[in-house]
Coordinates of C-alpha atoms and ligand atoms in Angstrom, one line a residue:
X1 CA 36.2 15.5 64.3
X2 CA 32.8 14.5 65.4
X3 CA 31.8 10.9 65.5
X4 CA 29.6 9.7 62.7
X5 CA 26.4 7.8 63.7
X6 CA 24.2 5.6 61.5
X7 CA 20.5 6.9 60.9
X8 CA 18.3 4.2 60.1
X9 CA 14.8 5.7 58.5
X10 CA 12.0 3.0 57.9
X11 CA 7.8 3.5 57.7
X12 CA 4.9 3.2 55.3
X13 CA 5.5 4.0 51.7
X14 CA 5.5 7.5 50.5
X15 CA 5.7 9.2 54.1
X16 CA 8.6 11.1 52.5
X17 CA 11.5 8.8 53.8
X18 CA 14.3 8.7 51.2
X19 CA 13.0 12.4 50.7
X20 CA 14.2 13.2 54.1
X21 CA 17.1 10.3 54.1
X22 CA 18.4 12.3 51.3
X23 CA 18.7 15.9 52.4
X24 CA 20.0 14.2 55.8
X25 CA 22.8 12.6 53.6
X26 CA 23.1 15.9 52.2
X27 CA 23.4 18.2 55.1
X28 CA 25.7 15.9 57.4
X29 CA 28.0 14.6 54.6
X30 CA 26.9 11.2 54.8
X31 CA 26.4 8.0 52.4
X32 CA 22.5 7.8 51.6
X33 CA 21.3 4.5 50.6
X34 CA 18.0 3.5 49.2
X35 CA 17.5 0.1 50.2
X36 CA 13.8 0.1 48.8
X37 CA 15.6 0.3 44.9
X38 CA 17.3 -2.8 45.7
X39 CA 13.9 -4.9 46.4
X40 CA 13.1 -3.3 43.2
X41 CA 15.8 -3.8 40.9
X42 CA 15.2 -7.3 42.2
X43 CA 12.0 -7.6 41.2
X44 CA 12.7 -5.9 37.5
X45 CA 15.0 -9.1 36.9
X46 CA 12.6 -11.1 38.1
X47 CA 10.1 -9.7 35.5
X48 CA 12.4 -9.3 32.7
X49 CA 13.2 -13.1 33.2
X50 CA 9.9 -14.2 33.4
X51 CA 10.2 -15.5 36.7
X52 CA 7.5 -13.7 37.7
X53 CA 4.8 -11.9 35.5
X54 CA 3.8 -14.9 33.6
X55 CA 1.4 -17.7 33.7
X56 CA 3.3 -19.4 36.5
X57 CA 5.5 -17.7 39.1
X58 CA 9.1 -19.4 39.3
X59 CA 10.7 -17.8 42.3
X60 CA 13.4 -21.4 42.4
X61 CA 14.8 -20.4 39.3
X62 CA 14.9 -16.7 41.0
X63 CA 16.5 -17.7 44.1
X64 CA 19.1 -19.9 41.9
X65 CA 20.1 -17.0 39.6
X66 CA 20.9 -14.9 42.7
X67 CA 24.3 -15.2 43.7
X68 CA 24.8 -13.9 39.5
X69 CA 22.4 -11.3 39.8
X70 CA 24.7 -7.7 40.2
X71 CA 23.7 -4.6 42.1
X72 CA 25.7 -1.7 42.9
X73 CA 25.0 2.0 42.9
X74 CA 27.0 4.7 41.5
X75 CA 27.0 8.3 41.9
X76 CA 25.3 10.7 39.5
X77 CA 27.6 13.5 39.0
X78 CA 25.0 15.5 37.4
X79 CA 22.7 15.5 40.2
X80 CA 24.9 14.4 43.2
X81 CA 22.8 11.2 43.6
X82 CA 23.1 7.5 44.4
X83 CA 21.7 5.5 40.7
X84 CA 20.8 1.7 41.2
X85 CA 22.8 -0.7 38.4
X86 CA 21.3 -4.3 37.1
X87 CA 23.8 -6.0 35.6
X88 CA 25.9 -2.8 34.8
X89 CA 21.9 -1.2 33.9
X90 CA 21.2 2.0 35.6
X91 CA 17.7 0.7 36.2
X92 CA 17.0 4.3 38.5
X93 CA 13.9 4.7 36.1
X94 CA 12.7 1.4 35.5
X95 CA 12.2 0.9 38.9
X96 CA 9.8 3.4 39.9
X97 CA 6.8 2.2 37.9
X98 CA 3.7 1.2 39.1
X99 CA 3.8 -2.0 37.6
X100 CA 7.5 -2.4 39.7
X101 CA 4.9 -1.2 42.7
X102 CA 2.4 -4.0 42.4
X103 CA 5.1 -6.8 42.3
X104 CA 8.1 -5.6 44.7
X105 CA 6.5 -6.8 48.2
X106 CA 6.2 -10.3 47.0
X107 CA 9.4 -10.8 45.9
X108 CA 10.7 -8.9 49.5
X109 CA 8.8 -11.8 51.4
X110 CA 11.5 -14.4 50.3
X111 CA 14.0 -15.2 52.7
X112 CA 17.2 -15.4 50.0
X113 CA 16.4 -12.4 48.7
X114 CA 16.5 -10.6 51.7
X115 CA 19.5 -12.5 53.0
X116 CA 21.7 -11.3 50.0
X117 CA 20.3 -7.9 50.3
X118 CA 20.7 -7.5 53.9
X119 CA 24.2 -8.8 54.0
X120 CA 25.2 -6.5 51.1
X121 CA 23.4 -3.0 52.8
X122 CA 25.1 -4.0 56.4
X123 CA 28.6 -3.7 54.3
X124 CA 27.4 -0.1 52.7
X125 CA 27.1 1.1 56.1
X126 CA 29.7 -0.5 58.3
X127 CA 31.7 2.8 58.4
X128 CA 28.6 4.3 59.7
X129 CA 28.0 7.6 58.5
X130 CA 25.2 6.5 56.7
X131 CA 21.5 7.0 56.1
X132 CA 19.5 4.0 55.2
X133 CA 16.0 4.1 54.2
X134 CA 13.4 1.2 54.2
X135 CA 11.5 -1.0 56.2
X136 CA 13.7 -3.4 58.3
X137 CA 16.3 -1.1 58.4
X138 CA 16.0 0.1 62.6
X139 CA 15.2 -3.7 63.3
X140 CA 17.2 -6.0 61.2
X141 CA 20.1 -4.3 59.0
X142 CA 21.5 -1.9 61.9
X143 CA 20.1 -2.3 65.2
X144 CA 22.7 -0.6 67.0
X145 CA 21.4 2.6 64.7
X146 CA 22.5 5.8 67.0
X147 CA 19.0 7.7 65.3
X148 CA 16.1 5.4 64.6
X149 CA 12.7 7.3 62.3
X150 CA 9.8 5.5 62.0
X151 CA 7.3 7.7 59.5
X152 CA 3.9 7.7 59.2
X153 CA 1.2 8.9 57.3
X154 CA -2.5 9.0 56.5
X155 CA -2.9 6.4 53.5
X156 CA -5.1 8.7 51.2
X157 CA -1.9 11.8 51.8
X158 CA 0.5 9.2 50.8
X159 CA -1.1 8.1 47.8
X160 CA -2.1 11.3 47.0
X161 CA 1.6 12.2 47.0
X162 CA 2.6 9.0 44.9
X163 CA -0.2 9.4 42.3
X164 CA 1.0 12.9 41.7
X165 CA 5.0 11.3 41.7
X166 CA 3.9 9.0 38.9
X167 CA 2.2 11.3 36.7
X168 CA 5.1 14.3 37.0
X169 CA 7.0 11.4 36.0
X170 CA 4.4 10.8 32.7
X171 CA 3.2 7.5 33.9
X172 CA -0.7 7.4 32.9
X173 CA -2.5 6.1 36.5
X174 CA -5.6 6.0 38.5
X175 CA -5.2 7.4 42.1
X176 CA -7.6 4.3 42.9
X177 CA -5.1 1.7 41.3
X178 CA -2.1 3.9 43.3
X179 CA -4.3 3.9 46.7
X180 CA -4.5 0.3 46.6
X181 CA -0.9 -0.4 45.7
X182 CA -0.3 1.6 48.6
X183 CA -2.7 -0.3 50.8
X184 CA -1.6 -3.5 49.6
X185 CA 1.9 -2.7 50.2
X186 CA 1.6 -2.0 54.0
X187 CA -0.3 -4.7 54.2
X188 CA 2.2 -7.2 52.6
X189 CA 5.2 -5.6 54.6
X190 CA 3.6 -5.5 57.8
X191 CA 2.2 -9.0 57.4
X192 CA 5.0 -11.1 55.9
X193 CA 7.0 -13.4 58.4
X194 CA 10.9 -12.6 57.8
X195 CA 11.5 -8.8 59.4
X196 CA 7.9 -6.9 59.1
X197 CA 7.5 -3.8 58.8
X198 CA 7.4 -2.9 62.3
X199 CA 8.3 0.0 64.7
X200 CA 11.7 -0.9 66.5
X201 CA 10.9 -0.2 70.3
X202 CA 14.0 2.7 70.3
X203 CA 12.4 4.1 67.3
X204 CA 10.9 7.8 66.9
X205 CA 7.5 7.9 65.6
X206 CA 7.0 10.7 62.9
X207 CA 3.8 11.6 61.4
X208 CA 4.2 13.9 58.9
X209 CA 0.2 14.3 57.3
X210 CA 0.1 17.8 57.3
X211 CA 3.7 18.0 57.5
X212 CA 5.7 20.5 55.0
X213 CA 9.1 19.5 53.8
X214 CA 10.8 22.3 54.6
X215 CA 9.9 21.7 58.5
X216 CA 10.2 18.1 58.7
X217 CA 13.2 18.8 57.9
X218 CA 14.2 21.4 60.1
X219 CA 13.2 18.7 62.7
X220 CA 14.4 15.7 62.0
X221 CA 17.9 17.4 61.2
X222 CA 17.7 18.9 64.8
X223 CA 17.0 15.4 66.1
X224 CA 20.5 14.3 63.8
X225 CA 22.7 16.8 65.2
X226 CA 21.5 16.1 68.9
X227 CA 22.7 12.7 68.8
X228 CA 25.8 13.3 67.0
X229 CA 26.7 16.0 69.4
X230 CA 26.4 13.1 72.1
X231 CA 28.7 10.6 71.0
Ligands
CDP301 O1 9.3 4.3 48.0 P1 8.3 3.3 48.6 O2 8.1 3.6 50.1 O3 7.1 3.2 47.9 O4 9.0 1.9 48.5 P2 10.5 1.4 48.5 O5 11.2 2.0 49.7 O6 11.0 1.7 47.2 O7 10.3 -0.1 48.8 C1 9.6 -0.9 47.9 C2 9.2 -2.2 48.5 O8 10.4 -3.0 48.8 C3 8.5 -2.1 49.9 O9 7.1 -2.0 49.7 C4 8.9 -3.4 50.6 O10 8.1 -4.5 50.1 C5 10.3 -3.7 50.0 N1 11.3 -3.3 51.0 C6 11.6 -4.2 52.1 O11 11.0 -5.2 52.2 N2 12.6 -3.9 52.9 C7 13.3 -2.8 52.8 N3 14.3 -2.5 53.6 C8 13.1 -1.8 51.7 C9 12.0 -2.1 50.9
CDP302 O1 10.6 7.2 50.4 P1 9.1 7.2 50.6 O2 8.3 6.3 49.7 O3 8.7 7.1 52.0 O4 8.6 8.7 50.2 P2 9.3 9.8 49.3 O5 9.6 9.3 48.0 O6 10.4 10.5 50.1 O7 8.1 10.9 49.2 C1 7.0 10.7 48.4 C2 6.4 12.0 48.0 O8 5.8 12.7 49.1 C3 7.5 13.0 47.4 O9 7.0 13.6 46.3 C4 7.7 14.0 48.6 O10 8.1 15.3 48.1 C5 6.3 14.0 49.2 N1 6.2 14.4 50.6 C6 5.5 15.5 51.0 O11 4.9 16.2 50.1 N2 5.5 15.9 52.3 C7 6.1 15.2 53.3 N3 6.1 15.7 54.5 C8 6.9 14.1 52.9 C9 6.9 13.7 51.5

């Protein structure tokens, strides 16, 4: 049987990665995990608690309540895919909003909470055969990754392709508000001290603007099998 590899995907938001982390997932028979939902169920407690939100943020009382605060996925048999739980919650919804959006890269700038969600994704995947989307994912949670993606795209394409996410999905949005969560976003993730948003150096760059699904994935899957056929 042929080895199984680890495929870390990480980039800008919206340049299609957990689209193509997915159907990866799919085509090799591999474990996908969405490490972005976790920052985001994250920041759901944190909004549902009031730690965040309010008048005053109070990211102590966040950072105490974390060791109780439970995530796990669980398969979908429906629809074949990984859902996000909050304390026994599928959350899956919840967390795509806009208002989720505007409050996630804050709460991914402190330290704890990427410690606890680090150390839990570097369990989901230490059986390899796994592809993990997100944005320290090449550089911090497996850097031994046999395929490292780092995707790109113009920022008016990938808020064009979020604004129309958002209202298939029957959220009522502005594409300006959506271009600026966007914008903000990168900004945040690429700025913050603890694991930036950042190329790893072994990384392949991927710019998909005028890039189809259909052959980004042709590609990329080419790319997979490559590697695997080298271990
Ligand atoms: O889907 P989209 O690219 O918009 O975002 P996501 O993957 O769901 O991630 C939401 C946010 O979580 C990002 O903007 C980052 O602030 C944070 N995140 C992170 O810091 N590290 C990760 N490995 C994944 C997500
Ligand atoms: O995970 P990430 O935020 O990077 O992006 P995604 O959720 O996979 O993709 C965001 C949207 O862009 C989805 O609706 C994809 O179908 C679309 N997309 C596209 O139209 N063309 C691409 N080459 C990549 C993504």
């Amino acid at each position: 049987m042929m080895k199984k590899i680890t495929i870390a995907i990480d980039g800008y938001s919206s340049t299609g990665k957990s689209t193509i982390a997915k159907q990866l997932a799919k085509a090799l028979g591999y474990v996908y995990v969405d490490s972005g939902a976790m920052y985001r169920a994250i920041t759901l407690y944190a909004l549902e608690n009031e730690f965040i939100g309010s008048e005053k943020d109070n990211i102590d009382a966040l950072v105490k309540m974390l060791p109780y605060i439970k995530l796990k996925f669980e398969l979908n048999n429906a629809t074949g895919a990984a859902e996000i739980y909050l304390d026994g919650k599928n959350v899956e919804k919840e967390i795509r909003s806009l208002k989720i959006s505007q409050h996630v890269s804050r709460i991914a700038t402190i330290t704890e909470v990427r410690q606890k969600l680090v150390d839990m994704q570097k369990k989901m995947g230490e059986n390899k055969g796994v592809v993990m989307d997100g944005r320290d994912i090449g550089t911090v949670v497996f850097p031994d990754a046999e395929l490292k993606l780092f995707m790109t795209a113009s920022p008016e394409t990938r808020a064009h392709r979020r604004y129309k996410e958002l209202l298939d999905r029957g959220e009522k949005v502005v594409f300006k508000d959506v271009l600026e969560n966007v914008q903000n976003r990168d900004y945040i993730d690429s700025h913050r001290e603890n694991s930036p948003l950042v190329r790893a150096e072994d990384a392949i760059e991927f710019d998909n603007t005028d890039m189809g699904l259909q052959d980004q994935f042709e590609r990329i899957k080419g790319m997979a099998l490559r590697v695997i056929e080298k271990q």
